[in-house]
Coordinates of N, CA, C and O and ligand atoms in Angstrom, one line a residue:
M1 N 6.7 10.2 26.4 CA 6.4 9.9 25.0 C 5.0 10.5 24.6 O 4.9 11.1 23.5
L2 N 4.0 10.3 25.4 CA 2.7 10.8 25.1 C 2.7 12.3 24.9 O 2.1 12.9 24.0
D3 N 3.5 13.0 25.8 CA 3.6 14.5 25.7 C 4.2 14.9 24.4 O 3.7 15.8 23.7
L4 N 5.2 14.1 24.0 CA 5.8 14.4 22.7 C 4.9 14.2 21.5 O 4.8 15.0 20.6
L5 N 4.1 13.1 21.6 CA 3.1 12.8 20.6 C 2.0 13.8 20.5 O 1.5 14.1 19.4
M6 N 1.6 14.4 21.6 CA 0.6 15.4 21.6 C 1.1 16.7 21.0 O 0.4 17.5 20.4
K7 N 2.4 17.0 21.2 CA 3.0 18.2 20.7 C 3.3 18.1 19.2 O 3.3 19.2 18.5
R8 N 3.7 17.0 18.6 CA 4.2 16.9 17.3 C 3.1 17.2 16.2 O 2.0 16.8 16.3
R9 N 3.5 18.1 15.3 CA 2.7 18.5 14.2 C 3.5 18.5 12.9 O 4.7 18.6 13.0
S10 N 2.9 18.3 11.8 CA 3.7 18.4 10.5 C 4.1 19.9 10.3 O 3.2 20.8 10.3
I11 N 5.3 20.1 10.1 CA 5.8 21.5 9.9 C 6.3 21.6 8.4 O 7.1 20.8 7.9
R12 N 5.8 22.7 7.8 CA 6.1 22.8 6.3 C 6.8 24.2 6.1 O 7.0 24.5 4.9
K13 N 7.1 24.9 7.2 CA 7.8 26.2 7.0 C 8.9 26.2 8.0 O 8.7 26.0 9.2
Y14 N 10.1 26.4 7.4 CA 11.3 26.3 8.2 C 12.2 27.6 8.2 O 12.2 28.3 7.2
K15 N 12.9 27.8 9.3 CA 13.9 28.9 9.3 C 15.0 28.6 8.3 O 15.4 27.4 8.1
Q16 N 15.5 29.7 7.6 CA 16.5 29.4 6.6 C 17.9 29.3 7.3 O 18.8 30.2 7.1
E17 N 18.0 28.3 8.0 CA 19.3 28.0 8.7 C 19.5 26.4 8.6 O 18.5 25.7 8.6
P18 N 20.8 26.0 8.5 CA 21.0 24.6 8.4 C 20.6 23.8 9.7 O 20.6 24.4 10.8
V19 N 20.3 22.6 9.5 CA 20.1 21.7 10.7 C 21.5 21.4 11.3 O 22.4 21.0 10.6
E20 N 21.6 21.6 12.6 CA 22.9 21.4 13.3 C 23.3 19.9 13.0 O 22.5 19.0 13.1
A21 N 24.6 19.8 12.7 CA 25.2 18.5 12.4 C 24.9 17.5 13.5 O 24.6 16.3 13.3
A22 N 25.1 17.9 14.8 CA 24.9 17.0 15.9 C 23.5 16.5 16.0 O 23.3 15.3 16.3
K23 N 22.5 17.4 15.6 CA 21.1 16.9 15.7 C 20.8 16.0 14.5 O 20.1 15.0 14.7
L24 N 21.4 16.3 13.4 CA 21.2 15.4 12.2 C 21.8 14.0 12.5 O 21.2 13.0 12.2
E25 N 22.9 14.0 13.2 CA 23.5 12.7 13.5 C 22.6 11.9 14.5 O 22.5 10.7 14.3
K26 N 22.0 12.6 15.4 CA 21.1 11.9 16.3 C 19.9 11.3 15.6 O 19.4 10.2 15.9
I27 N 19.4 12.1 14.7 CA 18.2 11.6 13.9 C 18.6 10.4 13.1 O 17.8 9.4 13.0
M28 N 19.8 10.4 12.5 CA 20.2 9.3 11.7 C 20.5 8.1 12.6 O 20.2 6.9 12.2
Q29 N 21.0 8.3 13.8 CA 21.2 7.2 14.8 C 19.9 6.6 15.2 O 19.7 5.4 15.2
A30 N 18.9 7.5 15.4 CA 17.5 7.0 15.7 C 17.0 6.1 14.6 O 16.5 5.0 14.8
A31 N 17.2 6.6 13.3 CA 16.8 5.8 12.2 C 17.4 4.4 12.2 O 16.7 3.4 12.0
L32 N 18.7 4.4 12.5 CA 19.4 3.1 12.4 C 19.0 2.2 13.6 O 19.4 1.0 13.6
L33 N 18.4 2.8 14.6 CA 17.9 2.0 15.8 C 16.6 1.4 15.6 O 16.0 0.7 16.4
S34 N 15.9 1.7 14.4 CA 14.6 1.3 14.2 C 14.5 -0.3 14.1 O 15.4 -0.9 13.5
P35 N 13.4 -0.8 14.6 CA 13.3 -2.3 14.4 C 12.9 -2.6 13.0 O 12.3 -1.7 12.3
S36 N 13.2 -3.8 12.5 CA 12.8 -4.1 11.1 C 12.5 -5.6 11.1 O 13.0 -6.4 12.0
S37 N 11.6 -6.0 10.2 CA 11.2 -7.4 10.1 C 12.4 -8.3 10.0 O 13.2 -8.1 9.1
R38 N 12.5 -9.3 10.8 CA 13.6 -10.3 10.8 C 15.0 -9.7 10.9 O 16.0 -10.2 10.5
G39 N 15.0 -8.4 11.4 CA 16.2 -7.7 11.5 C 17.0 -7.5 10.2 O 18.2 -7.4 10.2
R40 N 16.2 -7.4 9.1 CA 16.9 -7.4 7.8 C 17.3 -6.0 7.4 O 18.0 -5.8 6.4
T41 N 16.9 -5.0 8.2 CA 17.3 -3.6 8.0 C 17.4 -3.2 6.5 O 18.5 -2.9 6.0
P42 N 16.3 -3.3 5.8 CA 16.3 -3.0 4.3 C 16.4 -1.6 3.9 O 16.6 -1.2 2.8
W43 N 16.4 -0.7 5.0 CA 16.4 0.8 4.6 C 17.7 1.3 4.3 O 18.8 0.8 4.8
E44 N 17.7 2.4 3.5 CA 18.9 3.2 3.2 C 18.4 4.6 3.3 O 17.2 4.9 3.0
F45 N 19.3 5.5 3.7 CA 18.9 6.9 3.8 C 19.8 7.9 3.0 O 21.0 7.7 3.1
V46 N 19.2 8.7 2.3 CA 20.0 9.7 1.6 C 19.7 11.1 2.2 O 18.6 11.6 2.1
V47 N 20.7 11.6 2.8 CA 20.6 13.0 3.5 C 20.9 14.0 2.5 O 22.0 14.1 1.9
V48 N 20.0 14.9 2.2 CA 20.2 15.9 1.2 C 20.1 17.3 1.8 O 19.1 17.6 2.5
Q49 N 21.2 18.1 1.7 CA 21.2 19.5 2.2 C 21.6 20.5 1.1 O 21.5 21.7 1.3
N50 N 22.0 19.9 0.0 CA 22.4 20.8 -1.1 C 21.2 21.5 -1.7 O 20.2 20.9 -2.1
R51 N 21.3 22.8 -1.8 CA 20.1 23.7 -2.2 C 19.6 23.3 -3.5 O 18.4 23.2 -3.8
E52 N 20.5 23.1 -4.5 CA 20.1 22.8 -5.9 C 19.4 21.4 -5.9 O 18.4 21.3 -6.6
T53 N 19.9 20.5 -5.1 CA 19.3 19.1 -5.1 C 17.9 19.2 -4.5 O 16.9 18.6 -4.9
L54 N 17.8 20.0 -3.4 CA 16.5 20.2 -2.7 C 15.5 20.9 -3.7 O 14.3 20.5 -3.7
K55 N 16.0 21.8 -4.5 CA 15.1 22.5 -5.5 C 14.6 21.4 -6.5 O 13.4 21.4 -6.8
A56 N 15.5 20.6 -6.9 CA 15.1 19.6 -7.9 C 14.1 18.6 -7.2 O 13.2 18.1 -7.9
L57 N 14.4 18.3 -6.0 CA 13.5 17.3 -5.2 C 12.1 17.8 -5.2 O 11.1 17.0 -5.1
G58 N 11.9 19.1 -5.1 CA 10.6 19.7 -5.1 C 9.7 19.2 -6.2 O 8.5 19.3 -6.1
R59 N 10.3 18.8 -7.3 CA 9.5 18.3 -8.5 C 9.2 16.8 -8.4 O 8.6 16.2 -9.3
C60 N 9.4 16.2 -7.2 CA 9.2 14.8 -7.0 C 7.8 14.4 -7.0 O 7.4 13.3 -7.0
R61 N 6.9 15.4 -6.8 CA 5.5 15.1 -6.7 C 4.6 16.1 -7.6 O 5.0 17.2 -7.9
H62 N 3.5 15.5 -8.0 CA 2.5 16.3 -8.7 C 1.2 16.5 -7.9 O 0.7 15.5 -7.5
P63 N 0.8 17.7 -7.5 CA 1.4 18.9 -7.8 C 2.7 19.1 -7.0 O 2.9 18.3 -6.0
Q64 N 3.6 20.0 -7.4 CA 4.9 20.2 -6.7 C 4.7 20.4 -5.2 O 3.8 21.0 -4.7
Q65 N 5.6 19.8 -4.5 CA 5.7 20.0 -3.0 C 6.4 21.3 -2.8 O 7.6 21.4 -2.7
A66 N 5.6 22.4 -2.7 CA 6.1 23.8 -2.8 C 7.1 24.1 -1.7 O 8.0 24.9 -1.9
F67 N 7.0 23.4 -0.6 CA 7.9 23.8 0.5 C 9.2 23.1 0.5 O 10.2 23.5 1.2
L68 N 9.4 22.1 -0.3 CA 10.6 21.3 -0.3 C 11.8 22.1 -0.7 O 12.9 22.0 0.0
P69 N 11.8 22.9 -1.7 CA 13.0 23.6 -2.1 C 13.5 24.6 -1.0 O 14.6 24.9 -1.0
D70 N 12.6 25.0 -0.1 CA 13.0 25.9 1.0 C 13.3 25.1 2.3 O 13.4 25.7 3.4
T71 N 13.3 23.8 2.2 CA 13.5 23.0 3.4 C 15.1 22.9 3.6 O 15.7 22.6 2.6
P72 N 15.6 23.1 4.8 CA 17.0 23.0 5.0 C 17.6 21.6 4.8 O 18.7 21.5 4.3
A73 N 16.8 20.6 5.1 CA 17.4 19.2 4.9 C 16.2 18.3 4.6 O 15.1 18.5 5.0
A74 N 16.5 17.3 3.8 CA 15.6 16.2 3.5 C 16.2 14.9 3.6 O 17.4 14.7 3.1
I75 N 15.5 13.9 4.2 CA 16.1 12.6 4.3 C 15.2 11.7 3.4 O 14.0 11.5 3.6
V76 N 15.8 11.1 2.4 CA 15.1 10.3 1.4 C 15.2 8.8 2.0 O 16.3 8.4 2.3
V77 N 14.1 8.2 2.2 CA 14.1 6.9 2.8 C 13.7 5.8 1.7 O 12.6 5.9 1.1
L78 N 14.6 4.9 1.5 CA 14.4 3.8 0.5 C 14.6 2.5 1.1 O 15.3 2.3 2.1
G79 N 13.9 1.5 0.5 CA 14.0 0.1 1.0 C 14.5 -0.8 -0.1 O 14.2 -0.6 -1.3
D80 N 15.3 -1.8 0.3 CA 15.8 -2.8 -0.6 C 14.7 -3.9 -0.8 O 14.5 -4.7 0.1
T81 N 14.0 -3.8 -2.0 CA 12.9 -4.7 -2.2 C 13.4 -6.2 -2.4 O 12.6 -7.1 -2.5
S82 N 14.7 -6.3 -2.6 CA 15.2 -7.7 -2.9 C 15.5 -8.5 -1.6 O 15.7 -9.7 -1.6
V83 N 15.4 -7.8 -0.4 CA 15.7 -8.5 0.8 C 14.5 -8.8 1.7 O 14.6 -9.6 2.6
T84 N 13.4 -8.1 1.4 CA 12.2 -8.3 2.2 C 11.0 -7.8 1.4 O 11.0 -6.9 0.6
D85 N 9.8 -8.5 1.7 CA 8.6 -8.0 1.1 C 7.8 -7.0 2.0 O 6.7 -6.6 1.7
V86 N 8.4 -6.7 3.2 CA 7.8 -5.7 4.1 C 8.7 -4.5 4.3 O 8.7 -3.9 5.4
W87 N 9.3 -4.1 3.2 CA 10.2 -2.9 3.3 C 9.3 -1.6 3.6 O 9.8 -0.7 4.2
V88 N 8.0 -1.6 3.1 CA 7.2 -0.5 3.4 C 7.0 -0.3 4.9 O 7.1 0.8 5.4
E89 N 6.7 -1.4 5.6 CA 6.6 -1.3 7.0 C 7.9 -0.8 7.7 O 7.9 0.1 8.5
D90 N 9.0 -1.5 7.3 CA 10.3 -1.2 7.9 C 10.6 0.3 7.7 O 11.1 1.0 8.6
C91 N 10.4 0.8 6.5 CA 10.8 2.2 6.2 C 9.8 3.2 6.9 O 10.3 4.2 7.3
S92 N 8.6 2.8 7.0 CA 7.6 3.6 7.7 C 8.0 3.8 9.2 O 7.8 4.9 9.7
I93 N 8.4 2.7 9.8 CA 8.8 2.8 11.2 C 10.0 3.7 11.3 O 10.0 4.6 12.2
A94 N 11.0 3.6 10.4 CA 12.2 4.5 10.5 C 11.7 6.0 10.3 O 12.2 6.8 11.0
M95 N 10.8 6.2 9.4 CA 10.3 7.6 9.2 C 9.7 8.1 10.5 O 10.0 9.2 10.9
T96 N 8.9 7.3 11.1 CA 8.2 7.8 12.3 C 9.2 8.0 13.5 O 9.1 9.0 14.2
I97 N 10.1 7.1 13.6 CA 11.1 7.3 14.6 C 12.0 8.5 14.4 O 12.3 9.3 15.4
M98 N 12.3 8.8 13.2 CA 13.1 10.0 12.9 C 12.2 11.2 13.2 O 12.7 12.2 13.7
Q99 N 10.9 11.2 12.9 CA 10.1 12.3 13.2 C 10.0 12.6 14.7 O 10.0 13.7 15.2
M100 N 10.0 11.5 15.5 CA 9.9 11.7 16.9 C 11.2 12.2 17.5 O 11.2 13.0 18.4
E101 N 12.3 11.7 17.0 CA 13.6 12.2 17.4 C 13.8 13.7 17.1 O 14.3 14.5 17.9
A102 N 13.3 14.0 15.9 CA 13.4 15.4 15.5 C 12.6 16.3 16.5 O 13.1 17.4 16.9
E103 N 11.5 15.8 16.9 CA 10.6 16.5 17.8 C 11.3 16.7 19.2 O 11.3 17.8 19.7
T104 N 12.0 15.7 19.6 CA 12.7 15.8 20.9 C 13.9 16.9 20.8 O 14.2 17.5 21.8
L105 N 14.4 17.1 19.6 CA 15.5 18.0 19.4 C 15.0 19.4 19.1 O 15.8 20.3 18.7
G106 N 13.7 19.6 19.1 CA 13.1 20.9 18.8 C 13.1 21.2 17.3 O 12.9 22.4 16.9
L107 N 13.2 20.2 16.5 CA 13.1 20.4 15.0 C 11.7 20.1 14.5 O 11.0 19.3 15.1
G108 N 11.4 20.7 13.4 CA 10.1 20.3 12.8 C 10.3 19.4 11.6 O 11.4 19.3 11.1
S109 N 9.3 18.6 11.3 CA 9.5 17.7 10.2 C 8.1 17.5 9.5 O 7.1 17.7 10.0
C110 N 8.2 16.9 8.2 CA 7.0 16.6 7.5 C 7.3 15.4 6.6 O 8.3 15.4 5.9
W111 N 6.4 14.5 6.6 CA 6.5 13.3 5.7 C 6.0 13.7 4.3 O 4.9 14.2 4.2
I112 N 6.8 13.4 3.3 CA 6.3 13.6 2.0 C 6.2 12.3 1.3 O 7.2 11.5 1.2
Q113 N 5.0 11.9 0.9 CA 4.8 10.6 0.4 C 5.4 10.4 -1.0 O 5.2 11.3 -1.9
I114 N 6.1 9.4 -1.3 CA 6.7 9.1 -2.6 C 6.1 7.8 -3.2 O 5.7 7.8 -4.4
R115 N 6.0 6.8 -2.4 CA 5.5 5.5 -3.0 C 4.0 5.7 -3.5 O 3.2 6.3 -2.9
N116 N 3.8 5.2 -4.7 CA 2.5 5.3 -5.4 C 2.1 6.7 -5.8 O 0.9 6.9 -6.0
R117 N 3.0 7.6 -5.8 CA 2.7 9.0 -6.2 C 3.5 9.3 -7.5 O 4.4 8.6 -7.9
T118 N 3.0 10.3 -8.2 CA 3.7 10.7 -9.5 C 4.4 12.0 -9.3 O 4.0 12.9 -8.5
A119 N 5.5 12.1 -10.2 CA 6.3 13.3 -10.1 C 5.6 14.5 -11.0 O 4.6 14.2 -11.6
Q120 N 6.2 15.6 -10.9 CA 5.6 16.8 -11.6 C 5.4 16.5 -13.1 O 6.3 15.9 -13.7
G121 N 4.3 16.8 -13.6 CA 4.0 16.5 -15.0 C 3.3 15.2 -15.1 O 2.8 14.8 -16.2
E122 N 3.3 14.4 -14.1 CA 2.7 13.1 -14.0 C 3.1 12.1 -15.1 O 2.4 11.1 -15.4
E123 N 4.3 12.3 -15.6 CA 4.8 11.3 -16.6 C 5.7 10.2 -16.0 O 6.0 9.2 -16.7
Q124 N 6.1 10.4 -14.8 CA 7.0 9.5 -14.1 C 6.6 9.3 -12.7 O 6.0 10.2 -12.1
M125 N 6.8 8.1 -12.2 CA 6.5 7.8 -10.8 C 7.5 8.6 -9.9 O 8.6 8.8 -10.3
S126 N 7.0 9.1 -8.8 CA 7.9 9.9 -7.9 C 9.2 9.1 -7.5 O 10.3 9.7 -7.5
S127 N 9.0 7.8 -7.3 CA 10.2 7.0 -6.9 C 11.2 7.0 -8.0 O 12.4 7.1 -7.8
A128 N 10.7 6.8 -9.3 CA 11.7 6.7 -10.4 C 12.4 8.1 -10.6 O 13.6 8.1 -10.8
F129 N 11.6 9.2 -10.4 CA 12.2 10.5 -10.5 C 13.4 10.7 -9.5 O 14.5 11.1 -9.8
I130 N 13.1 10.3 -8.2 CA 14.1 10.4 -7.2 C 15.3 9.5 -7.4 O 16.5 9.8 -7.2
K131 N 15.0 8.3 -7.9 CA 16.1 7.3 -8.1 C 17.1 7.8 -9.2 O 18.3 7.7 -9.0
E132 N 16.5 8.5 -10.2 CA 17.3 9.1 -11.2 C 18.1 10.2 -10.7 O 19.4 10.3 -10.9
L133 N 17.5 11.1 -10.0 CA 18.1 12.3 -9.4 C 19.3 12.0 -8.5 O 20.3 12.6 -8.5
L134 N 19.1 10.9 -7.6 CA 20.0 10.7 -6.6 C 20.9 9.4 -6.8 O 21.6 8.9 -5.9
H135 N 20.8 8.9 -8.1 CA 21.7 7.8 -8.5 C 21.4 6.5 -7.6 O 22.4 5.9 -7.1
I136 N 20.2 6.2 -7.4 CA 19.8 5.1 -6.5 C 19.8 3.8 -7.3 O 19.1 3.8 -8.3
P137 N 20.4 2.7 -6.8 CA 20.4 1.5 -7.6 C 19.0 0.9 -7.8 O 18.1 1.1 -7.0
E138 N 18.9 0.1 -8.8 CA 17.6 -0.5 -9.3 C 16.8 -1.2 -8.2 O 15.6 -1.0 -8.1
Q139 N 17.4 -2.0 -7.3 CA 16.6 -2.8 -6.4 C 16.0 -2.0 -5.2 O 15.3 -2.6 -4.4
Y140 N 16.2 -0.7 -5.2 CA 15.5 0.1 -4.1 C 14.3 0.8 -4.6 O 14.2 1.1 -5.8
E141 N 13.3 0.9 -3.7 CA 12.2 1.8 -4.0 C 12.1 2.9 -2.9 O 12.5 2.6 -1.7
V142 N 11.7 4.1 -3.3 CA 11.7 5.2 -2.3 C 10.3 5.2 -1.7 O 9.3 5.2 -2.4
L143 N 10.3 5.2 -0.4 CA 9.0 5.2 0.4 C 8.6 6.6 0.5 O 7.4 7.0 0.3
A144 N 9.5 7.5 1.0 CA 9.0 8.8 1.4 C 10.3 9.7 1.6 O 11.4 9.2 1.6
V145 N 10.0 11.0 1.7 CA 11.1 12.0 2.0 C 10.7 12.6 3.3 O 9.5 13.0 3.5
L146 N 11.6 12.8 4.2 CA 11.3 13.5 5.5 C 11.9 14.9 5.4 O 13.2 15.0 5.3
A147 N 11.1 15.9 5.3 CA 11.6 17.3 5.3 C 11.9 17.7 6.8 O 11.2 17.3 7.7
L148 N 13.0 18.4 7.0 CA 13.5 18.7 8.3 C 14.0 20.1 8.5 O 14.7 20.6 7.5
G149 N 13.8 20.7 9.6 CA 14.4 22.0 9.8 C 13.9 22.6 11.1 O 13.0 22.1 11.8
V150 N 14.4 23.8 11.4 CA 14.0 24.6 12.6 C 12.6 25.2 12.2 O 12.5 25.9 11.2
P151 N 11.6 24.9 13.0 CA 10.3 25.4 12.6 C 10.2 26.9 12.5 O 10.7 27.6 13.3
D152 N 9.4 27.4 11.5 CA 9.1 28.8 11.4 C 7.6 29.0 11.3 O 7.1 29.9 10.6
E153 N 6.9 28.0 11.9 CA 5.5 28.2 12.1 C 5.1 27.4 13.4 O 5.8 26.5 13.8
E154 N 4.0 27.9 14.0 CA 3.6 27.3 15.2 C 2.2 26.7 15.0 O 1.3 27.3 14.4
K155 N 2.1 25.4 15.4 CA 0.8 24.8 15.3 C 0.4 24.2 16.7 O 1.3 23.8 17.4
P156 N -0.9 24.3 17.0 CA -1.3 23.9 18.3 C -1.1 22.4 18.4 O -1.3 21.6 17.5
G157 N -0.8 21.9 19.6 CA -0.7 20.5 19.9 C -2.1 19.9 20.0 O -3.1 20.6 19.8
R158 N -2.2 18.6 20.3 CA -3.5 18.0 20.5 C -3.7 17.7 22.0 O -2.7 17.5 22.7
D159 N -5.0 17.5 22.3 CA -5.2 17.1 23.7 C -5.9 15.8 23.8 O -6.5 15.3 22.8
L160 N -5.8 15.1 24.9 CA -6.3 13.8 25.0 C -7.8 13.7 25.0 O -8.4 12.7 24.6
E161 N -8.5 14.8 25.3 CA -10.0 14.8 25.4 C -10.6 14.6 24.0 O -11.7 14.1 23.9
T162 N -9.9 15.1 23.0 CA -10.5 15.1 21.6 C -10.1 13.9 20.7 O -10.4 13.9 19.6
L163 N -9.4 13.0 21.3 CA -9.0 11.8 20.5 C -10.2 11.0 20.1 O -11.3 11.0 20.7
Q164 N -10.0 10.2 19.0 CA -11.2 9.5 18.4 C -11.2 8.1 19.1 O -11.0 7.1 18.6
Y165 N -11.7 8.2 20.4 CA -11.7 6.9 21.2 C -12.6 5.9 20.6 O -12.5 4.7 20.9
G166 N -13.6 6.3 19.8 CA -14.5 5.4 19.1 C -13.8 4.4 18.2 O -14.4 3.4 17.8
K167 N -12.6 4.7 17.8 CA -11.8 3.8 16.9 C -11.3 2.6 17.7 O -10.7 1.7 17.1
I168 N -11.4 2.7 19.0 CA -10.9 1.5 19.8 C -12.0 0.6 20.1 O -13.1 1.1 20.6
H169 N -11.9 -0.7 19.8 CA -12.9 -1.6 20.0 C -12.5 -2.7 21.0 O -11.3 -3.1 21.0
N170 N -13.3 -3.0 21.9 CA -12.9 -4.0 22.9 C -13.4 -5.4 22.6 O -14.5 -5.6 22.3
E171 N -12.4 -6.3 22.5 CA -12.6 -7.7 22.3 C -13.1 -8.0 20.8 O -12.5 -8.8 20.2
V172 N -14.2 -7.4 20.4 CA -14.6 -7.6 19.0 C -14.9 -6.2 18.4 O -15.1 -5.3 19.1
F173 N -15.0 -6.1 17.1 CA -15.2 -4.8 16.4 C -16.5 -4.2 16.9 O -16.6 -3.0 17.2
Ligands
LIG1 C1 1.9 8.3 5.2 C2 1.9 9.8 5.2 C3 2.0 10.5 4.1 C4 2.0 11.9 4.1 N1 2.2 12.6 2.9 C5 2.3 13.9 3.0 C6 2.7 14.6 1.8 O1 2.9 14.0 0.7 N2 2.8 16.0 1.9 C7 2.6 16.6 3.0 O2 2.7 17.9 3.0 N3 2.2 16.0 4.2 C8 2.1 14.6 4.2 N4 1.8 14.0 5.3 C9 1.6 14.7 6.6 C10 0.1 14.6 6.9 O3 -0.7 15.4 6.0 C11 -0.1 15.0 8.4 O4 0.6 14.1 9.2 C12 -1.6 14.9 8.8 O5 -2.4 15.9 8.0 C13 -1.8 15.2 10.3 O6 -1.3 16.4 10.7 P1 -0.1 16.5 11.8 O7 1.1 15.7 11.3 O8 0.2 17.9 11.9 O9 -0.6 15.9 13.0 C14 1.8 12.6 5.3 C15 1.7 11.8 6.5 C16 1.8 10.5 6.5 C17 1.7 9.7 7.8

């Protein structure tokens, strides 16, 4: 796990090829294996691979998330705010678990923040924009979008020597 964490970087440039269905299935299985508060599983996932929809999704943020229209797949992660007050935590865990599963499968990924962000033109919240685009029912809020694909850029991993060990406090701050 530590090796995987040292290797993982946010990838924003992808090869123009679809994500293999078997890999996508594993990533979604990983998402569904995520723990959630009181086991309420408030998350829902919209898997988007349609080029036109991905293009439209690119406008979900201001300024535009330029790499999203060229991303082979995007997983929109939403939480049911009517079943728990900690859907943010639950959805964040699912996001992270999907990112790590993607890494084990040799795929690149990048978290695109949606909650508390505005869509292109800044007239609408990003979540409202996506809810309209993807026909998402009222009681859900969109946390984030996970961009996914075969990496077309290389980024160096991290090493254990340069970690911010000063952030760790023993017994008291
Ligand atoms: C909560 C969260 C929100 C993020 N939002 C965005 C985003 O909107 N757009 C983006 O390109 N990257 C986003 N990122 C990726 C971060 O910029 C990236 O993880 C950070 O710079 C560290 O780089 P690394 O992932 O390569 O280690 C986000 C990451 C997290 C955890």
